[in-house]
Every structure is written in C-alpha cells, then in structure tokens.
Tab-separated table of C-alpha atoms in Angstrom:
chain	number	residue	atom	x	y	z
X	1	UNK	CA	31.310	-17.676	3.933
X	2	UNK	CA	28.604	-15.457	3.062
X	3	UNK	CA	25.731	-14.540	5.521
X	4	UNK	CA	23.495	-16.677	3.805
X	5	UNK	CA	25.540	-19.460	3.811
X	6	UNK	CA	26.182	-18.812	7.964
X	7	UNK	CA	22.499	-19.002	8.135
X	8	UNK	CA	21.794	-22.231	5.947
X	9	UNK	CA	24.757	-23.466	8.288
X	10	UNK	CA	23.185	-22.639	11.539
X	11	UNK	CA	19.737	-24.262	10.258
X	12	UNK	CA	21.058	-27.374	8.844
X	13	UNK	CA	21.331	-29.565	11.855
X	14	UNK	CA	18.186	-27.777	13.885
X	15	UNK	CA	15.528	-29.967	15.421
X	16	UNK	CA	12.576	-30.532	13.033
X	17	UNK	CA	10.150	-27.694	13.308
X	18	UNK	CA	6.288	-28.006	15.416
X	19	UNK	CA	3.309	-28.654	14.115
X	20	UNK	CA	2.059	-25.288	14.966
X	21	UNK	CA	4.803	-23.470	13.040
X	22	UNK	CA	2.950	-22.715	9.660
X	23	UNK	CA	6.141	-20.649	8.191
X	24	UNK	CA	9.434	-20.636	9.313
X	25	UNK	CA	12.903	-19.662	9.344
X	26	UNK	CA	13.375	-18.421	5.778
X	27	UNK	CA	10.585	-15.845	4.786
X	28	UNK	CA	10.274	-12.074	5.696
X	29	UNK	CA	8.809	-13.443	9.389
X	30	UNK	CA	7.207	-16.552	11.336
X	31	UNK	CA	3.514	-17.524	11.147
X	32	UNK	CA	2.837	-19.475	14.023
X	33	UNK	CA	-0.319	-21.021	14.982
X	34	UNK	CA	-1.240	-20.703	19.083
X	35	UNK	CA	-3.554	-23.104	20.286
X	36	UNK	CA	-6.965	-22.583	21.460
X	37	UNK	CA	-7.382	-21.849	25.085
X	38	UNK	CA	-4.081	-20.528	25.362
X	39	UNK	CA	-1.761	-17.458	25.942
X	40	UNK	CA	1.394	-16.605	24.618
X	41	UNK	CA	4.655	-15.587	27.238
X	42	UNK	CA	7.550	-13.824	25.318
X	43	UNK	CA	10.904	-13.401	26.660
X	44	UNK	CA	13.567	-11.962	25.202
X	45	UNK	CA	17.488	-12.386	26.497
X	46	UNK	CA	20.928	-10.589	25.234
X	47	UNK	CA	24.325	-11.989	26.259
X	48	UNK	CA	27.551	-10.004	25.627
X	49	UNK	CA	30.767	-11.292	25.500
X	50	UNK	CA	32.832	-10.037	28.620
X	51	UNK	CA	29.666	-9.446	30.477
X	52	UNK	CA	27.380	-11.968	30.685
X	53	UNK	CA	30.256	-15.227	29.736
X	54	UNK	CA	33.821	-14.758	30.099
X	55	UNK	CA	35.111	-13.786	26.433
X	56	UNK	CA	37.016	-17.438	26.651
X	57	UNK	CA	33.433	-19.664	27.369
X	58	UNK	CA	33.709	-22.087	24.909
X	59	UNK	CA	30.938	-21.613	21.809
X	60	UNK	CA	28.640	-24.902	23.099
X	61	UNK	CA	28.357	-23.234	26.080
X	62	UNK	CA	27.577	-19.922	24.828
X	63	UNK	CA	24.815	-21.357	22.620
X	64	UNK	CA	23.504	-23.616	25.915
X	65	UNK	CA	23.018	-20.551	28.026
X	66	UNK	CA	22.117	-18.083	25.211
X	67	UNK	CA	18.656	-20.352	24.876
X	68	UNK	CA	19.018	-21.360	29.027
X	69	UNK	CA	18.171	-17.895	30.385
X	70	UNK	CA	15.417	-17.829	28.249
X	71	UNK	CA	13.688	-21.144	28.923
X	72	UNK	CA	14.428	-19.861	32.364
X	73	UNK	CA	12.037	-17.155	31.980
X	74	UNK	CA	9.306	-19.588	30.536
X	75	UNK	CA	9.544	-21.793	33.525
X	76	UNK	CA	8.974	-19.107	36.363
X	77	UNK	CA	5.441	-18.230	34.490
X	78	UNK	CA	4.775	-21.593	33.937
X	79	UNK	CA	4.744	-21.625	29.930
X	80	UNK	CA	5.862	-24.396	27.862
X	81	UNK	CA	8.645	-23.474	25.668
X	82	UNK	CA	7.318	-23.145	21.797
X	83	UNK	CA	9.614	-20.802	19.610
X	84	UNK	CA	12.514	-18.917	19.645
X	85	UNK	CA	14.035	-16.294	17.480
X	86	UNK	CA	18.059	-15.751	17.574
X	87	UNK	CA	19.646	-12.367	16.512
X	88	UNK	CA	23.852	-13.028	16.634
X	89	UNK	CA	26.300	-10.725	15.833
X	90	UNK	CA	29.717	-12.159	15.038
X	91	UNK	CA	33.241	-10.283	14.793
X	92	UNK	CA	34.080	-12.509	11.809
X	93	UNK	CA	33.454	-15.795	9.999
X	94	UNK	CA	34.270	-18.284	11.822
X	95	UNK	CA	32.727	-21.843	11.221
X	96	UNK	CA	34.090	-23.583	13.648
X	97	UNK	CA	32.762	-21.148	16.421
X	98	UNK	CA	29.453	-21.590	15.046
X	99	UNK	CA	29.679	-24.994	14.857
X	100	UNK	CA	30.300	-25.049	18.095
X	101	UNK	CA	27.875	-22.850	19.230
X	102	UNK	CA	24.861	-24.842	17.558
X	103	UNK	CA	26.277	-28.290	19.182
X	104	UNK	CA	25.281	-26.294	22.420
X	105	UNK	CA	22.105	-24.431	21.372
X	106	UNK	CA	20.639	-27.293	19.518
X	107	UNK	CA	20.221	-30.517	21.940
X	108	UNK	CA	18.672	-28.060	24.622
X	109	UNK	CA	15.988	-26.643	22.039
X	110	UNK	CA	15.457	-30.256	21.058
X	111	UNK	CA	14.793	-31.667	24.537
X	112	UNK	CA	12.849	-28.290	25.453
X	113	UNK	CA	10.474	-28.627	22.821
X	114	UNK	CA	11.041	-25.183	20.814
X	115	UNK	CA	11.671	-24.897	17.265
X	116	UNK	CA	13.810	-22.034	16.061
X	117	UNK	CA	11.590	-19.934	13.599
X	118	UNK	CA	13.741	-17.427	12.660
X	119	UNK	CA	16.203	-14.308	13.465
X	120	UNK	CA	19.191	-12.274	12.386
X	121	UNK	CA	22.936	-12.321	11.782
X	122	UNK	CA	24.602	-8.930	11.621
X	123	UNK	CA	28.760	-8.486	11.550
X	124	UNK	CA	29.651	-6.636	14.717
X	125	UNK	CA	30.618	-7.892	18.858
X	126	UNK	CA	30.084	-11.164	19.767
X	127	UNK	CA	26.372	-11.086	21.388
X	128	UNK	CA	23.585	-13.245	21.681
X	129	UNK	CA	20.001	-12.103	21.734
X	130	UNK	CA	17.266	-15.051	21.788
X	131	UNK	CA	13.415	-14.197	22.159
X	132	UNK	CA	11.285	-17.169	23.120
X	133	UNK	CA	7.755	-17.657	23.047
X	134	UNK	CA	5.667	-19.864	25.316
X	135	UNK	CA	2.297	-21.118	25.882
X	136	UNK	CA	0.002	-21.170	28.796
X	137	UNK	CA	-3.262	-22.332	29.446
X	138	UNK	CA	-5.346	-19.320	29.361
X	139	UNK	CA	-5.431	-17.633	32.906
X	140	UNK	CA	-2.720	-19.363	34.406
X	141	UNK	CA	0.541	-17.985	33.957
X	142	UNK	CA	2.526	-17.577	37.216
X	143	UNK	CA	2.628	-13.964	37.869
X	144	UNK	CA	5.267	-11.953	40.146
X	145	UNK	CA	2.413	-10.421	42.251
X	146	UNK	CA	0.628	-12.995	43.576
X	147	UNK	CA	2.486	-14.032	46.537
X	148	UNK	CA	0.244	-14.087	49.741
X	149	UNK	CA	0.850	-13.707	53.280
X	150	UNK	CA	1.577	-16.511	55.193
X	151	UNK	CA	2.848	-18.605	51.886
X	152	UNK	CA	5.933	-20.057	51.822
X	153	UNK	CA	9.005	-19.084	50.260
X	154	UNK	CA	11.043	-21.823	48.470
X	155	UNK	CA	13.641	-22.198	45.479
X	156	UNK	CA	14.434	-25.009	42.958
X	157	UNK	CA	18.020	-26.268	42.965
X	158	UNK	CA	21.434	-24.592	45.249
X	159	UNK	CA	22.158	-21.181	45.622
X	160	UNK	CA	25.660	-19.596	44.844
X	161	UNK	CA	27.007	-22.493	42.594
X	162	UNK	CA	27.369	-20.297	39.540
X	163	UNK	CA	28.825	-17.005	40.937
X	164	UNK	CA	31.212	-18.906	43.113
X	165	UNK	CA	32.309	-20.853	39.527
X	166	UNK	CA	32.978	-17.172	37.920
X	167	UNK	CA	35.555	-16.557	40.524
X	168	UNK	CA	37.136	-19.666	39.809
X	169	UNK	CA	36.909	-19.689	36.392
X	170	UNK	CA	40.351	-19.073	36.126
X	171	UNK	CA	41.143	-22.277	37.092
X	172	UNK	CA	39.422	-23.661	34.084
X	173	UNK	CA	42.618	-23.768	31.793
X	174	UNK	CA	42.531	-27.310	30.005
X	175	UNK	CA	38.699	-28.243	31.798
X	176	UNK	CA	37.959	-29.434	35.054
X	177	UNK	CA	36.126	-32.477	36.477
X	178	UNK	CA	34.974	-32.705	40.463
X	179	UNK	CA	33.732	-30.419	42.325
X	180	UNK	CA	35.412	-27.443	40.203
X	181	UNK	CA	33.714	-28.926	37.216
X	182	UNK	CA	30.392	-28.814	38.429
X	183	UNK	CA	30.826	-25.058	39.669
X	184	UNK	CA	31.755	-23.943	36.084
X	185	UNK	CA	29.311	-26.081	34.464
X	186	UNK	CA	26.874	-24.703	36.637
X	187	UNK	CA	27.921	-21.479	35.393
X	188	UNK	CA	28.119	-22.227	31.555
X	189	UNK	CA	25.220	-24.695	31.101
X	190	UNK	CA	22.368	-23.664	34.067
X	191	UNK	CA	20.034	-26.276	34.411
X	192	UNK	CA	16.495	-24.363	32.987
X	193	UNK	CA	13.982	-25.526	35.410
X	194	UNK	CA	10.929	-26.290	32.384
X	195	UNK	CA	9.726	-29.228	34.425
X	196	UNK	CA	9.375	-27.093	37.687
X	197	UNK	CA	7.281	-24.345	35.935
X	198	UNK	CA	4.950	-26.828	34.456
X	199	UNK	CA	4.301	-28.972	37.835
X	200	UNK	CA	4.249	-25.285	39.733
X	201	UNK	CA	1.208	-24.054	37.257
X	202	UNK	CA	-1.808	-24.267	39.496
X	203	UNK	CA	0.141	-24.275	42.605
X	204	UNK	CA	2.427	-21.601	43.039
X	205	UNK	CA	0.988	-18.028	43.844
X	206	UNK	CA	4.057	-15.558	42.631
X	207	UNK	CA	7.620	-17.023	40.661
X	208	UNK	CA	10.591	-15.566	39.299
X	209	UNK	CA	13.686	-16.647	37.934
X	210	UNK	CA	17.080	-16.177	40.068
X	211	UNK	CA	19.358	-14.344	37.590
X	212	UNK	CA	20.660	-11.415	39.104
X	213	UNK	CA	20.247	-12.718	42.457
X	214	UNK	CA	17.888	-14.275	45.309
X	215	UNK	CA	17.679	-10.935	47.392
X	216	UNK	CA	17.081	-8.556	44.160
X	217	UNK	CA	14.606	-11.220	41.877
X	218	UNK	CA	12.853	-11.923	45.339
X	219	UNK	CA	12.714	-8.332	46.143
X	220	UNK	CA	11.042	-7.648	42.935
X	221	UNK	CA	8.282	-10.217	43.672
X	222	UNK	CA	7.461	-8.697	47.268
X	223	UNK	CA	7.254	-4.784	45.484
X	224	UNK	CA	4.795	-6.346	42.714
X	225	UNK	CA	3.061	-8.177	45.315
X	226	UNK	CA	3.200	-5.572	48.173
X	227	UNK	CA	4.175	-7.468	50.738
X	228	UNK	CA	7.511	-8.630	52.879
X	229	UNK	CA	9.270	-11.901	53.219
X	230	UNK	CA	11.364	-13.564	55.777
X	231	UNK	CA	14.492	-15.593	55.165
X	232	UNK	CA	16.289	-17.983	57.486
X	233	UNK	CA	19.720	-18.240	56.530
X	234	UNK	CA	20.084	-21.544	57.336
X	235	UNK	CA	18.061	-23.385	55.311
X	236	UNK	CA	19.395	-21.573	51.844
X	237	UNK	CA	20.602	-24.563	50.064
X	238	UNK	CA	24.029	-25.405	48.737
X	239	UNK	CA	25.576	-28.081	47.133
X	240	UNK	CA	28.450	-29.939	48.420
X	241	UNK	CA	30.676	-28.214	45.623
X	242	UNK	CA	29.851	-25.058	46.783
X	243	UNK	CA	30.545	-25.923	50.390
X	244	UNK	CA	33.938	-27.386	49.231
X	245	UNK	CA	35.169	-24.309	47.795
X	246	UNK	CA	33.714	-21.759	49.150
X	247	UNK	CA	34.836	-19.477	52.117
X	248	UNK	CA	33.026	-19.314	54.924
X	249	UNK	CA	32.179	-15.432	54.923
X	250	UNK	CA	31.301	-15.333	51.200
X	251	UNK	CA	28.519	-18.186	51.645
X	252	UNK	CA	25.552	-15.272	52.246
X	253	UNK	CA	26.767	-13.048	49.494
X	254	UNK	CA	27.517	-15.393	46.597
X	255	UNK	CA	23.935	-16.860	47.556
X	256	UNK	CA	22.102	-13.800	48.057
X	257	UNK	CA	23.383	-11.675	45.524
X	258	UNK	CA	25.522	-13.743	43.027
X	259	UNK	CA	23.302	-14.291	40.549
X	260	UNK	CA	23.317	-16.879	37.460
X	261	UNK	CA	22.104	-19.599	39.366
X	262	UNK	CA	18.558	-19.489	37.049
X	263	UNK	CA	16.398	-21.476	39.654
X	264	UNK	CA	13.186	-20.870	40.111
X	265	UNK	CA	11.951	-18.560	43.663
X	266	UNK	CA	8.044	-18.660	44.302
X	267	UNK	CA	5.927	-18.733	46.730
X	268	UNK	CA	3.224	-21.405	47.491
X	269	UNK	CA	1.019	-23.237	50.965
X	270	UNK	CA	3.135	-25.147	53.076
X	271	UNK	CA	0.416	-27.996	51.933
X	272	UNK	CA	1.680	-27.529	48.899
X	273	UNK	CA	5.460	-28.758	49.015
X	274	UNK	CA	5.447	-32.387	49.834
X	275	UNK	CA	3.402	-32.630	46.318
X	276	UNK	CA	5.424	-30.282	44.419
X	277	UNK	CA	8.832	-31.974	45.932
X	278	UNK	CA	8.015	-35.127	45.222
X	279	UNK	CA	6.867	-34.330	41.069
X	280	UNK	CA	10.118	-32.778	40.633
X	281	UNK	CA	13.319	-33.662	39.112
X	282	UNK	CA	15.498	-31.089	41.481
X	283	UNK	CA	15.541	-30.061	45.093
X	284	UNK	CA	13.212	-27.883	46.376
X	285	UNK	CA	13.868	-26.325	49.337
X	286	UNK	CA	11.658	-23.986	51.572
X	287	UNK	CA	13.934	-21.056	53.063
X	288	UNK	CA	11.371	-18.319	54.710
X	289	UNK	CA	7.713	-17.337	54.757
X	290	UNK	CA	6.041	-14.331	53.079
X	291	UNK	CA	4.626	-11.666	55.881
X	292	UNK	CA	2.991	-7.973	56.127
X	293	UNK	CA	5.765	-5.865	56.496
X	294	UNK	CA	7.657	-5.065	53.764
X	295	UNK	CA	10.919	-5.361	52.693
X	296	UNK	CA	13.081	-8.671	53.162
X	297	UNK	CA	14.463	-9.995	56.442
X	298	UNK	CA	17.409	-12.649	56.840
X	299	UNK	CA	17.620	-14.384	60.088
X	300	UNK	CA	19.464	-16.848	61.546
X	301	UNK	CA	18.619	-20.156	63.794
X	302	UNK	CA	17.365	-18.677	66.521
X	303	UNK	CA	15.234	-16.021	64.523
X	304	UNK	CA	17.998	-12.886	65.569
X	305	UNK	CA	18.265	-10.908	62.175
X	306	UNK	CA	21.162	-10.861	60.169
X	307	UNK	CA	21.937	-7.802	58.288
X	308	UNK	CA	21.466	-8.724	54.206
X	309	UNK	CA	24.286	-8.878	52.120
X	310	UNK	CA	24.475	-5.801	50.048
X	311	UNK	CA	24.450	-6.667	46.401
X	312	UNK	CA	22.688	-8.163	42.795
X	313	UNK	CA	23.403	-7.421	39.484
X	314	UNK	CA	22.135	-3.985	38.063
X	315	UNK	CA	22.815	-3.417	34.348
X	316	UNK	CA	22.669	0.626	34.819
X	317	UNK	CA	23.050	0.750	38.772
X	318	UNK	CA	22.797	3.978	40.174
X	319	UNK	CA	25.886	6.597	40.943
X	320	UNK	CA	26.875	7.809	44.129
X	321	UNK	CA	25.739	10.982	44.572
C-alpha cells in the first residue's frame, strides 16, 4: 500500500466537506473561506504512542481522542469547530489499524461539524498531530485572562475519571462494561465539551481546557489573569465510577492533578450559572470563587485550608537542582 493509496484510504469514508472549504484535501494546501464578522482560533495537538495513549489503545480510540483534545481546545475559547489538518506517522502499513483509526476519527468530525482539509503521512513512530481551526464571532473568544474577582469558579463534567482509568487500564484485557468501562472510556474517548463553549460565549469571563490538570490549567488562568482563586474541596465533582474505585486518599490528587479529563474550567457571575446549567448537556458544577491574592487555595467544609496536592503533567518539567 503506497502512501497515496493510505491517503485516498483515509479520505474515502470522510464526512462531506463545508461550504466554506473552497480547496481541499488533495492540492499543495487548503483555501478556506472565513466568514465575515469572524475570527479564526487554531489549535494544534500531538499524541505519542506510550505517552499520551497506552501503546495497546485500540486505533478508534486513538483517532477519537487524536481530534478530542483538539475540539477541546475550541470549546474553552468558545469557537465552533471548522477544519482540521492531520499529520500521522505510522511504523508500517497497516490497513486495518487505519481502518480502525478513521471509524474513531470520523463520526466525531462529522457530529462536530469540521471537515478534514488536508495533512501529512510520513513512515516513522506511531503519533498523531491534528491542527484545528475554529471560528468566533469577532471579539468574543473566551480568553485565559479575563477572570475577575469575585467570579465564580466552575467546571463542566467530573474530575479524576480519566487518570483514575489509566491506572486501571490494566484491567482492560478483553473490554470492560460498568463502572470500569466508563473510567477507560472516559480515558480513550473524552467527551469534547463544543456545546459548553458555544452556550459559555458571552458569559464566561476566562476558560481553559483541563488536560494536564485542574490545579496546573487553573493556575495558568489566575497568572494570565493576575489574580488568585479559592477551591473548596468538597464540592469538586466525581462520578459514581470514580467514587467506586477510587481510594480514599488519591481522590484530591487524581482530581487535582490527573489530567485527561478535557472539561472545560472558567470563570463566570454567580447570576450566571442557573442559565448556563440549565442550556447544557453536562454537569456544571461551581467549586470556588476567584479572589485578590494570588496563587490557589484548597479548603475544606469549614473553610480550614488543605495543603494542594503536588502535581500536573509537565512535558519538560524541571530537574532537581
């Protein structure tokens, strides 16, 4: 199978391309046409087998969260998902890994609303790198540094669910259903929250995506925004899988600092949530308030602090000195 015929394969059962694509996959680049009134969001993702999906994730699920963690990115700055690009690098030909990959990739980019426009097959590891594009009307992307004092903080979905199903994976042999099911599926296919971002636009004052963890992304929105947050441990939300199988002295970490989870943290009015709770599709769930001081605090029921898990993913984290 040549790499031609590996790319007319991956294009042959792709959702039928936008209006506003005026040259696709197929030439030496896209030509795309962005509305009027509009500005363009770009993300751009790489997964690498071993390190961002177990090197035994089966190929739908690679494809799934290969274009997941990108829509991801869309929905915390409240674009609506357009185009995507895919570069993949495969150890060999394999058409029934690719087959299976698209069977993942392609029913999310259908019900997204994206159109693949193009990309790039090279022989080499097994990795993954998708850019997507997005649109927003002009002016109102959701930014990191917007959050204000006194706003709430609050988060789309359950914490922890997808770093507690890495530890488990091994007990994936032959699939699961139950509650282990959910906790690797959470893991393999996250939920990208496209609806949230969209009923968020207009609302919301700061967002990011949850992907290397709620204490890290959240840090980064207090630094670009300059100001401190708040956290009562107590109202961080988990689902009942997670409080099946998970211990009780790994509940802050895995939901602090696991990672994966790709919900949506922003900050917003308390007169806010009742509307924004009842538009969505998924919980939403306020956990702390946004304040002066810098820095995040986690405390507990009766407002004592609680010192933070340490923790969060760091591609290049720092040696000890």
């Amino acid at each position: 199978m040549s790499e031609f015929s590996i790319i007319r394969r991956l294009l042959r059962d792709a959702p039928a391309l936008r209006d506003d694509v005026i040259i696709g996959p197929g030439d030496d680049g896209a030509v795309l046409a962005v509305p009027p009134g509009h500005e363009l969001v770009l993300t751009t993702d790489t997964l690498i087998s071993g390190r961002h999906f177990p090197k035994d994730t089966p190929a739908a699920d690679v494809g799934w969260k290969a274009l997941a963690v990108n829509l991801s990115d869309l929905a915390a700055m409240a674009a609506e998902p357009a185009w995507i690009t895919i570069a993949l690098s495969l150890p060999e030909e394999d058409e029934n890994w690719l087959a299976g990959f698209v069977s993942g990739l392609f029913p999310l980019l259908q019900s997204s609303g994206a159109a693949l426009v193009g990309g790039d097959l090279t022989h080499g590891d097994l990795s993954i790198t998708v850019q997507a594009a997005g649109l927003v009307p002009a002016g109102q992307a959701l930014r990191r540094d917007g959050a204000q004092i006194g706003d709430r903080v609050c988060v789309t979905g359950y914490l922890g669910d997808a770093a507690l199903g890495l530890g488990l994976w091994t007990r994936s042999q032959g699939g699961q259903t139950g509650a282990l099911g959910y906790l690797l599926q959470r893991l393999s296919r996250p939920e990208p929250r496209c609806n949230a971002g969209r009923v968020l636009r207009g609302r919301a004052h700061a967002g990011v995506d949850v992907s290397d963890g709620l204490a890290a992304d959240l840090g980064h929105m207090l630094t670009a925004s300059g100001v401190g947050a708040k956290l009562q441990a107590g109202l961080l939300p988990s689902s009942n899988a997670f409080d099946e199988y998970c211990p009780p002295e790994q509940r802050l970490p895995l939901q602090l600092n696991g990672g994966d989870d790709y919900e949506l943290c922003v900050t917003l009015n308390e007169t806010e949530i009742a509307t924004v709770q009842a538009a969505l599709d998924c919980k939403f769930t306020a956990i702390g308030e946004i304040v002066a001081e810098p820095g995040l605090t986690l405390v507990d029921d009766q407002q004592n602090a609680i010192d933070l898990p340490t923790g969060g993913y760091d591609h290049f984290p720092a040696s000890p000195e």
